[in-house]
Coordinates of C-alpha atoms in Angstrom, one line a residue:
X207 CA -18.3 18.4 11.8
X208 CA -15.5 15.6 12.9
X209 CA -13.4 13.4 11.1
X210 CA -14.5 10.0 11.6
X211 CA -12.4 6.8 12.3
X212 CA -11.6 4.4 9.1
X213 CA -14.3 1.9 8.3
X214 CA -18.2 1.5 9.0
X215 CA -19.8 3.6 11.8
X216 CA -22.3 1.8 14.6
X217 CA -24.7 3.9 16.5
X218 CA -25.0 3.0 20.3
X219 CA -28.2 4.6 21.8
X220 CA -28.0 4.6 25.8
X221 CA -31.1 5.9 27.1
X222 CA -30.3 6.1 30.8
X223 CA -32.4 7.2 34.0
X224 CA -31.1 10.6 33.8
X225 CA -30.1 11.1 30.1
X226 CA -30.3 9.8 26.6
X227 CA -26.5 9.0 25.2
X228 CA -26.4 8.6 21.6
X229 CA -22.7 7.7 20.3
X230 CA -21.4 6.9 17.0
X231 CA -18.3 4.6 17.1
X232 CA -15.7 2.9 14.6
X233 CA -15.1 -0.6 14.4
X234 CA -12.3 -0.5 17.2
X235 CA -14.4 1.3 19.4
X236 CA -13.1 4.9 18.7
X237 CA -15.7 7.6 19.4
X238 CA -16.5 9.6 16.4
X239 CA -19.4 11.8 17.7
X240 CA -21.8 12.0 20.6
X241 CA -24.8 13.8 21.5
X242 CA -26.5 13.8 24.8
X243 CA -30.0 15.3 26.4
X244 CA -30.9 15.0 30.0
X245 CA -34.3 13.6 31.0
X246 CA -36.8 15.6 32.6
X247 CA -37.1 15.1 36.4
X248 CA -39.7 12.2 37.4
X249 CA -43.6 13.0 37.9
X250 CA -45.2 11.5 41.1
X251 CA -48.4 10.6 40.8
X252 CA -50.5 8.8 43.6
X253 CA -48.6 7.0 46.3
X254 CA -45.5 5.0 45.0
X255 CA -45.9 6.1 41.2
X256 CA -43.4 7.9 39.4
X257 CA -43.7 8.7 35.8
X258 CA -41.5 9.9 32.9
X259 CA -43.6 13.0 31.8
X260 CA -45.2 13.3 28.4
X261 CA -43.1 11.8 25.6
X262 CA -39.8 12.9 27.2
X263 CA -37.8 9.4 26.8
X264 CA -38.2 9.6 23.0
X265 CA -37.8 13.2 22.8
X266 CA -34.4 12.9 24.8
X267 CA -33.4 10.1 22.2
X268 CA -34.3 11.9 19.1
X269 CA -32.7 15.1 20.3
X270 CA -29.5 13.3 21.3
X271 CA -29.2 11.3 18.0
X272 CA -29.7 14.6 16.0
X273 CA -26.9 15.9 18.3
X274 CA -24.8 13.4 17.3
X275 CA -25.2 12.8 13.5
X276 CA -25.0 16.6 13.3
X277 CA -21.1 16.3 14.0
X278 CA -20.1 13.4 11.2
X279 CA -19.4 14.6 7.7
X280 CA -20.3 11.7 6.5
X281 CA -23.5 10.2 8.2
X282 CA -24.1 7.6 5.3
X283 CA -21.3 5.7 6.5
X284 CA -23.4 4.4 9.6
X285 CA -24.2 1.2 9.0
X286 CA -26.0 0.0 12.4
X287 CA -27.7 1.0 15.6
X288 CA -27.8 -0.9 18.7
X289 CA -30.5 0.1 21.1
X290 CA -30.2 0.0 25.1
X291 CA -33.3 1.4 27.3
X292 CA -33.8 1.7 31.1
X293 CA -34.7 -1.5 32.7
X294 CA -37.6 -2.0 34.9
X295 CA -40.1 0.5 33.0
X296 CA -43.2 -0.1 31.5
X297 CA -44.9 1.6 28.6
X298 CA -48.5 1.4 27.8
X299 CA -49.2 1.9 24.0
X300 CA -52.1 3.0 21.6
X301 CA -52.4 1.0 18.4
X302 CA -50.4 3.5 16.4
X303 CA -47.7 2.8 19.0
X304 CA -48.1 6.3 21.0
X305 CA -48.0 6.1 24.6
X306 CA -51.3 6.0 26.1
X307 CA -50.1 7.1 29.6
X308 CA -46.7 8.4 30.8
X309 CA -43.7 5.7 30.8
X310 CA -43.7 4.0 34.6
X311 CA -39.8 4.5 35.8
X312 CA -37.9 1.9 37.3
X313 CA -38.9 3.4 41.1
X314 CA -42.8 3.1 40.3
X315 CA -44.4 0.5 42.5
X316 CA -46.8 -0.5 39.5
X317 CA -43.6 -2.4 37.6
X318 CA -43.4 -4.7 40.4
X319 CA -47.3 -5.7 39.7
X320 CA -49.5 -7.1 37.4
X321 CA -50.9 -4.9 34.5
X322 CA -53.7 -3.0 34.9
X323 CA -55.8 -1.5 32.3
X324 CA -56.9 2.3 32.7
X325 CA -58.5 2.8 29.3
X326 CA -60.0 1.0 26.2
X327 CA -57.2 2.3 23.8
X328 CA -54.3 0.3 25.5
X329 CA -53.1 -1.8 23.0
X330 CA -49.5 -2.7 23.9
X331 CA -47.6 -3.4 26.9
X332 CA -43.9 -3.1 26.7
X333 CA -40.7 -1.8 28.2
X334 CA -38.7 1.2 27.4
X335 CA -36.6 -0.4 24.6
X336 CA -39.7 -1.9 23.1
X337 CA -41.3 1.5 23.0
X338 CA -38.3 3.2 21.6
X339 CA -37.8 -0.1 19.0
X340 CA -41.3 0.9 18.1
X341 CA -40.7 4.7 17.4
X342 CA -37.7 3.8 15.7
X343 CA -38.6 1.1 13.3
X344 CA -42.5 0.6 13.6
X345 CA -41.6 -3.1 14.8
X346 CA -43.7 -4.9 17.7
X347 CA -40.2 -6.3 18.6
X348 CA -38.1 -6.0 21.6
X349 CA -35.1 -7.8 23.4
X350 CA -35.9 -10.6 25.7
X351 CA -33.3 -9.4 28.0
X352 CA -34.9 -6.2 29.3
X353 CA -38.2 -7.9 30.9
X354 CA -37.3 -7.9 34.6
X355 CA -39.8 -7.8 37.4
X356 CA -43.0 -9.0 37.3
X357 CA -43.4 -9.7 33.5
X358 CA -44.5 -13.3 32.4
X359 CA -41.4 -14.3 30.8
X360 CA -39.2 -17.3 31.1
X361 CA -35.7 -15.7 31.8
X362 CA -33.8 -18.8 31.4
X363 CA -35.2 -19.4 27.9
X364 CA -35.9 -15.5 26.8
X365 CA -39.7 -16.8 26.0
X366 CA -42.9 -15.8 27.0
X367 CA -44.9 -17.8 29.6
X368 CA -48.0 -19.8 29.0
X369 CA -51.9 -18.6 29.0
X370 CA -51.9 -18.9 32.8
X371 CA -49.2 -16.8 33.3
X372 CA -50.2 -14.1 30.6
X373 CA -53.8 -14.0 32.4
X374 CA -52.1 -13.6 36.0
X375 CA -50.2 -10.6 34.6
X376 CA -53.4 -9.1 33.2
X377 CA -52.3 -9.6 29.2
X378 CA -53.3 -11.1 26.1
X379 CA -50.3 -12.2 24.2
X380 CA -51.4 -10.0 21.3
X381 CA -50.7 -7.3 23.6
X382 CA -47.0 -8.1 24.0
X383 CA -43.8 -7.9 21.7
X384 CA -42.1 -10.9 20.2
X385 CA -38.7 -11.2 22.1
X386 CA -35.6 -11.6 20.3
X387 CA -31.9 -12.3 21.7
X388 CA -29.1 -9.4 22.0
X389 CA -27.4 -8.9 18.1
X390 CA -30.7 -10.0 16.6
X391 CA -32.5 -7.4 14.3
X392 CA -35.6 -5.3 15.7
X393 CA -36.2 -3.4 12.3
X394 CA -35.2 -0.7 10.0
X395 CA -35.3 3.2 10.7
X396 CA -38.7 4.5 9.2
X397 CA -39.1 7.8 7.5
X398 CA -40.8 9.0 10.5
X399 CA -37.9 8.1 13.0
X400 CA -35.4 9.5 10.4
X401 CA -36.9 13.0 10.4
X402 CA -36.6 12.7 14.3
X403 CA -33.5 11.6 14.8
X404 CA -31.1 12.4 11.8
X405 CA -30.6 8.5 11.4
X406 CA -30.7 7.7 7.5
X407 CA -34.1 5.5 6.3
X408 CA -33.3 1.9 6.3
X409 CA -30.5 1.6 8.8
X410 CA -30.9 -1.5 10.7
X411 CA -31.7 -1.8 14.8
X412 CA -30.4 -4.3 16.8
X413 CA -31.4 -5.8 20.1
X414 CA -29.3 -5.6 23.2
X415 CA -30.6 -6.4 26.6
X416 CA -31.0 -4.5 29.8
X417 CA -29.1 -1.1 30.7
X418 CA -26.9 -2.9 33.6
X419 CA -26.1 -6.2 31.2
X420 CA -25.4 -3.8 28.0
X421 CA -22.9 -1.7 30.3
X422 CA -21.3 -5.0 31.4
X423 CA -20.7 -5.9 28.2
X424 CA -19.4 -2.2 27.1
X425 CA -17.1 -2.3 30.2
X426 CA -15.4 -5.7 29.0
X427 CA -16.5 -8.2 31.6
X428 CA -16.3 -11.5 30.3
X429 CA -14.3 -13.7 32.3
X430 CA -16.1 -15.6 35.4
X431 CA -13.6 -14.2 37.8
X432 CA -14.4 -10.6 36.8
X433 CA -16.8 -8.3 38.3
X434 CA -18.3 -5.0 37.2
X435 CA -19.3 -2.6 39.7
X436 CA -21.9 -0.1 38.0
X437 CA -21.7 3.2 39.5
X438 CA -25.0 4.7 38.3
X439 CA -28.3 6.0 39.4
X440 CA -28.9 2.6 40.7
X441 CA -25.5 1.0 41.8
X442 CA -25.0 -3.0 40.9
X443 CA -22.4 -5.5 41.3
X444 CA -22.3 -8.3 38.4
X445 CA -20.6 -11.3 37.1
X446 CA -21.3 -13.3 34.2
X447 CA -22.2 -17.0 33.7
X448 CA -22.8 -19.3 30.9
X449 CA -25.6 -21.0 33.0
X450 CA -29.0 -19.8 34.4
X451 CA -28.2 -19.6 38.3
X452 CA -31.4 -19.3 40.6
X453 CA -32.1 -16.5 42.4
X454 CA -30.3 -16.6 46.3
X455 CA -30.0 -14.4 49.2
X456 CA -27.1 -12.6 47.7
X457 CA -28.0 -12.3 44.2
X458 CA -30.5 -12.5 41.6
X459 CA -30.2 -13.6 37.7
X460 CA -31.2 -11.7 34.6
X461 CA -30.1 -11.9 30.8
X462 CA -26.5 -10.9 29.8
X463 CA -26.0 -8.9 26.8
X464 CA -24.7 -12.1 24.6
X465 CA -26.8 -14.9 23.7
X466 CA -27.1 -17.5 25.9
X467 CA -25.4 -15.8 28.9
X468 CA -26.7 -14.6 32.1
X469 CA -25.6 -11.8 34.4
X470 CA -25.6 -12.4 38.1
X471 CA -26.2 -9.4 40.2
X472 CA -25.7 -8.5 43.4
X473 CA -27.7 -6.5 46.2
X474 CA -27.2 -2.8 45.2
X475 CA -27.7 0.6 46.2
X476 CA -31.0 2.5 45.1
X477 CA -30.1 6.2 44.3
X478 CA -26.6 5.4 44.8
X479 CA -24.9 8.1 42.6
X480 CA -28.1 10.1 43.1
X481 CA -26.8 10.8 46.9
X482 CA -23.4 11.8 45.3
X483 CA -25.4 14.4 43.3
X484 CA -27.2 15.3 45.9
X485 CA -24.4 16.2 48.7
X486 CA -23.1 18.0 45.8
X487 CA -25.9 20.3 45.1
X488 CA -26.8 20.5 49.1
X489 CA -23.5 22.0 50.0
X490 CA -23.0 23.8 46.6
X491 CA -19.5 22.9 45.8
X492 CA -19.1 20.9 42.6
X493 CA -17.9 17.2 42.5
X494 CA -14.2 17.8 41.6
X495 CA -14.0 20.2 44.7
X496 CA -15.4 17.9 46.9
X497 CA -13.4 15.1 45.8
X498 CA -10.2 16.9 46.9
X499 CA -11.8 18.0 50.2
X500 CA -12.6 14.1 50.6
X501 CA -9.0 13.2 49.7
X502 CA -7.9 15.2 52.8
X503 CA -9.7 13.6 55.1
X504 CA -8.4 10.3 56.8
X505 CA -10.2 6.7 56.1
X506 CA -13.0 6.7 58.4
X507 CA -14.3 10.4 57.3
X508 CA -13.4 11.7 60.6
X509 CA -16.2 9.4 62.3
X510 CA -19.0 10.5 59.7
X511 CA -21.1 7.4 58.8
X512 CA -23.6 7.2 55.6
X513 CA -26.3 4.8 55.2
X514 CA -27.7 4.7 51.8
X515 CA -31.1 3.7 51.7
X516 CA -32.5 6.7 50.3
X517 CA -35.1 5.1 48.5
X518 CA -36.4 2.4 50.5
X519 CA -37.4 -1.4 49.1
X520 CA -40.6 -2.4 48.5
X521 CA -39.8 -5.2 51.4
X522 CA -38.5 -2.7 53.9
X523 CA -40.7 0.5 53.3
X524 CA -39.4 1.9 56.7
X525 CA -35.5 2.3 55.9
X526 CA -34.7 5.4 55.8
X527 CA -30.9 7.1 54.7
X528 CA -28.7 8.6 57.5
X529 CA -25.8 10.6 58.1
X530 CA -24.2 9.9 61.7
X531 CA -21.3 10.5 63.7
X532 CA -21.4 14.5 64.0
X533 CA -19.5 16.2 66.8
X534 CA -19.0 19.7 65.2
X535 CA -15.7 19.0 63.9
X536 CA -16.4 17.8 60.5
X537 CA -16.8 19.7 57.3
X538 CA -17.9 18.8 53.5
X539 CA -15.0 16.8 52.8
X540 CA -16.0 14.1 55.8
X541 CA -19.8 14.2 54.5
X542 CA -18.4 13.5 51.0
X543 CA -16.0 11.0 52.0
X544 CA -18.4 9.2 54.5
X545 CA -20.8 8.6 51.2
X546 CA -18.1 7.6 49.1
X547 CA -16.7 5.1 51.6
X548 CA -20.5 4.0 52.0
X549 CA -20.8 3.0 48.3
X550 CA -17.6 1.0 48.5
X551 CA -18.2 -0.9 51.8
X552 CA -21.6 -1.7 50.8
X553 CA -20.7 -2.9 47.1
X554 CA -17.5 -4.7 48.3
X555 CA -19.8 -6.5 51.1
X556 CA -22.4 -7.8 48.6
X557 CA -20.4 -8.7 45.9
X558 CA -17.8 -10.7 48.0
X559 CA -21.0 -12.1 49.6
X560 CA -22.1 -13.2 45.7
X561 CA -18.9 -14.5 44.8
X562 CA -18.7 -16.7 47.9
X563 CA -22.1 -18.2 47.3
X564 CA -21.3 -18.7 43.6
X565 CA -18.1 -20.4 44.6
X566 CA -15.7 -18.0 42.9
X567 CA -12.9 -15.4 43.5
X568 CA -13.2 -11.9 42.3
X569 CA -9.6 -11.6 40.7
X570 CA -10.6 -7.8 38.9
X571 CA -13.0 -5.2 39.3
X572 CA -14.0 -3.3 36.5
X573 CA -15.8 -0.2 37.7
X574 CA -18.2 1.9 35.1
X575 CA -20.5 4.7 35.2
X576 CA -20.3 8.2 36.8
X577 CA -18.2 7.4 39.6
X578 CA -15.4 5.7 37.8
X579 CA -13.1 8.7 37.5
X580 CA -13.2 9.7 41.2
X581 CA -10.2 8.8 42.5
X582 CA -10.8 8.7 46.4
X583 CA -13.5 5.6 45.7
X584 CA -11.0 3.9 43.3
X585 CA -8.6 3.9 46.3
X586 CA -10.9 2.5 48.9
X587 CA -12.2 -0.2 46.3
X588 CA -8.8 -1.3 45.4
X589 CA -7.8 -1.5 48.8
X590 CA -11.0 -3.3 50.0
X591 CA -11.0 -5.8 47.0
X592 CA -7.0 -6.3 47.1
X593 CA -7.4 -6.9 43.5
X594 CA -6.5 -4.7 40.1
X595 CA -9.3 -2.0 39.7
X596 CA -9.8 -1.3 36.0
X597 CA -11.7 1.6 34.4
X598 CA -13.4 1.7 30.9
X599 CA -11.5 4.0 28.8
X600 CA -14.7 4.9 27.2
X601 CA -16.9 6.7 29.5
X602 CA -20.4 5.4 28.3
X603 CA -20.1 1.6 28.6
X604 CA -24.0 1.0 28.2
X605 CA -23.5 3.0 24.6
X606 CA -20.5 1.0 24.0
X607 CA -22.3 -2.4 24.5
X608 CA -25.3 -1.5 22.4
X609 CA -22.8 -0.7 19.5
X610 CA -21.1 -3.9 20.2
X611 CA -24.6 -5.5 20.1
X612 CA -25.0 -3.8 16.4
X613 CA -21.5 -4.8 15.4
X614 CA -22.3 -8.4 15.7
X615 CA -25.7 -7.9 14.3
X616 CA -24.3 -6.2 11.1
X617 CA -21.6 -8.5 10.4
X618 CA -19.0 -5.7 11.2
X619 CA -17.3 -8.3 13.9
X620 CA -17.8 -11.9 13.6
X621 CA -19.1 -12.5 17.1
X622 CA -19.4 -11.0 20.5
X623 CA -15.8 -12.2 22.1
X624 CA -14.2 -10.7 18.7
X625 CA -16.0 -7.5 18.8
X626 CA -15.5 -6.7 22.7
X627 CA -11.6 -7.6 22.1
X628 CA -11.9 -5.0 19.4
X629 CA -13.8 -2.4 20.7
X630 CA -13.4 -2.2 24.6
X631 CA -10.4 -0.8 26.5
X632 CA -9.2 -0.6 30.0
X633 CA -7.0 1.4 32.0
X634 CA -5.9 0.2 35.4
X635 CA -6.1 2.2 38.6
X636 CA -3.0 3.5 39.7
X637 CA -4.0 5.2 42.7
X638 CA -4.4 3.0 45.8
X639 CA -4.7 3.5 49.6
X640 CA -2.1 0.7 50.9
X641 CA -3.9 0.2 54.5
X642 CA -6.1 -2.6 53.4
X643 CA -6.6 -3.6 56.8
X644 CA -8.0 -0.5 58.0
X645 CA -10.3 -0.4 55.5
X646 CA -11.6 -4.1 55.8
X647 CA -12.1 -3.1 59.8
X648 CA -13.6 0.1 58.9
X649 CA -16.0 -2.1 56.5
X650 CA -16.9 -4.5 59.1
X651 CA -18.0 -1.5 61.6
X652 CA -20.0 -0.2 58.7
X653 CA -22.1 -3.2 58.3
X654 CA -22.9 -3.2 62.1
X655 CA -24.1 0.5 61.7
X656 CA -26.3 -0.2 58.9
X657 CA -28.1 -3.4 60.6
X658 CA -28.7 -0.7 63.8
X659 CA -30.2 2.1 61.7
X660 CA -32.1 -0.4 59.7
X661 CA -33.8 -1.6 63.2
X662 CA -35.1 1.5 63.4
X663 CA -38.6 2.8 62.2
X664 CA -38.9 6.8 61.7
X665 CA -42.0 6.4 59.4
X666 CA -44.5 7.2 62.3
X667 CA -42.7 10.2 63.0
X668 CA -42.1 11.4 59.5
X669 CA -46.1 10.6 59.3
X670 CA -46.7 13.0 62.5
X671 CA -44.7 15.7 60.9
X672 CA -46.4 15.6 57.5
X673 CA -49.9 15.5 58.9
X674 CA -49.2 18.6 60.8
X675 CA -48.0 20.0 57.2
X676 CA -51.0 19.6 55.5
X677 CA -53.6 20.6 58.5
X678 CA -55.5 23.9 57.6
X679 CA -54.3 27.0 59.2

């Protein structure tokens, strides 16, 4: 058991694409308890299909919640729950709210297309957060901010489209959940959910938004001249706005985790921090040791260049990831530094392009997610942006963002600005590489390398090899 902070306690549920985290916060953002449970690996189906196996998402959330609640000496002090789920997922439910088929992950090609029924018992079509809401509360209510992609929803107003849009998507209005803004009540913990999670029956559950928006809120994003760099499985750059901004060549707009605000998001890196884990596992050295090796390698990674197209977008299926520039002299540190530098160069390029299109400057960069403790990466970012780089002291920014929504919805704090001021703390990065001009030159060269690699098409070569492997002996 742990000694919790004074005052009421708020639970933030952060179901990410790699793990479910359930954190209990005090009114000042202090962590009282946390449970975490890894999600099982995705399961591949037919071409382009990637699914969460069985009921893994709900079971992981329930397991993490039980672990967190078991750490509290007075769990009855919990007054509210904020729920944040993975964005761009799709869940098809039976009438009783159970999954009719495995939940589609954000990588599944079907989430970018209209719904296609596969059986007669498919009663509802919703998101990851909608499914978790139903398991927790029994309600058919969901946050409007998590309907991204092909959904027939008006993002500017957070409301469902008309009959024509619903028909084009392949659903009726009765198959869709009601939509509410961040901070609105979704329902209360049911008896069944209480038995599964350890949460008390009747605790209210509050809506948030999509996971990147909730992370931005919990990371402290508030000023129009600040940017959040989210270093997760999908790496994204974000800025907040009070008005809906039409999508452009450098950005797209989705709902923020505050009512009547929006998040403008730059082009990102698919499987971004996944690449960091991939290199770690490939060379058999833990990330801390790899980072120390990378710090000993000069800027430019001894000539190794990483292209982070490990998961090709739908518009460019021919793109592939690459590591180039080997001459036999480089080691593990150079490879790892090349990946870190590529993350920094790519996101510097996309974030500054977005800010220029919006007519803004970037006066502060807030770095959150799994890579926010990597000193090499932070130093390169600080040199490139030539602006203060800050890191949330709470490592689970999405969980904190979910708790902020619940704190406002339950009245623990009067509004989002007050809750954010009270609960979020940022630390300024002190380590920096002073050679900003060198990094700027490397970033320009890196952009030219990426363009050259993307002009290649190795899919035919891969098809030939794959066909040979599948021929009978």
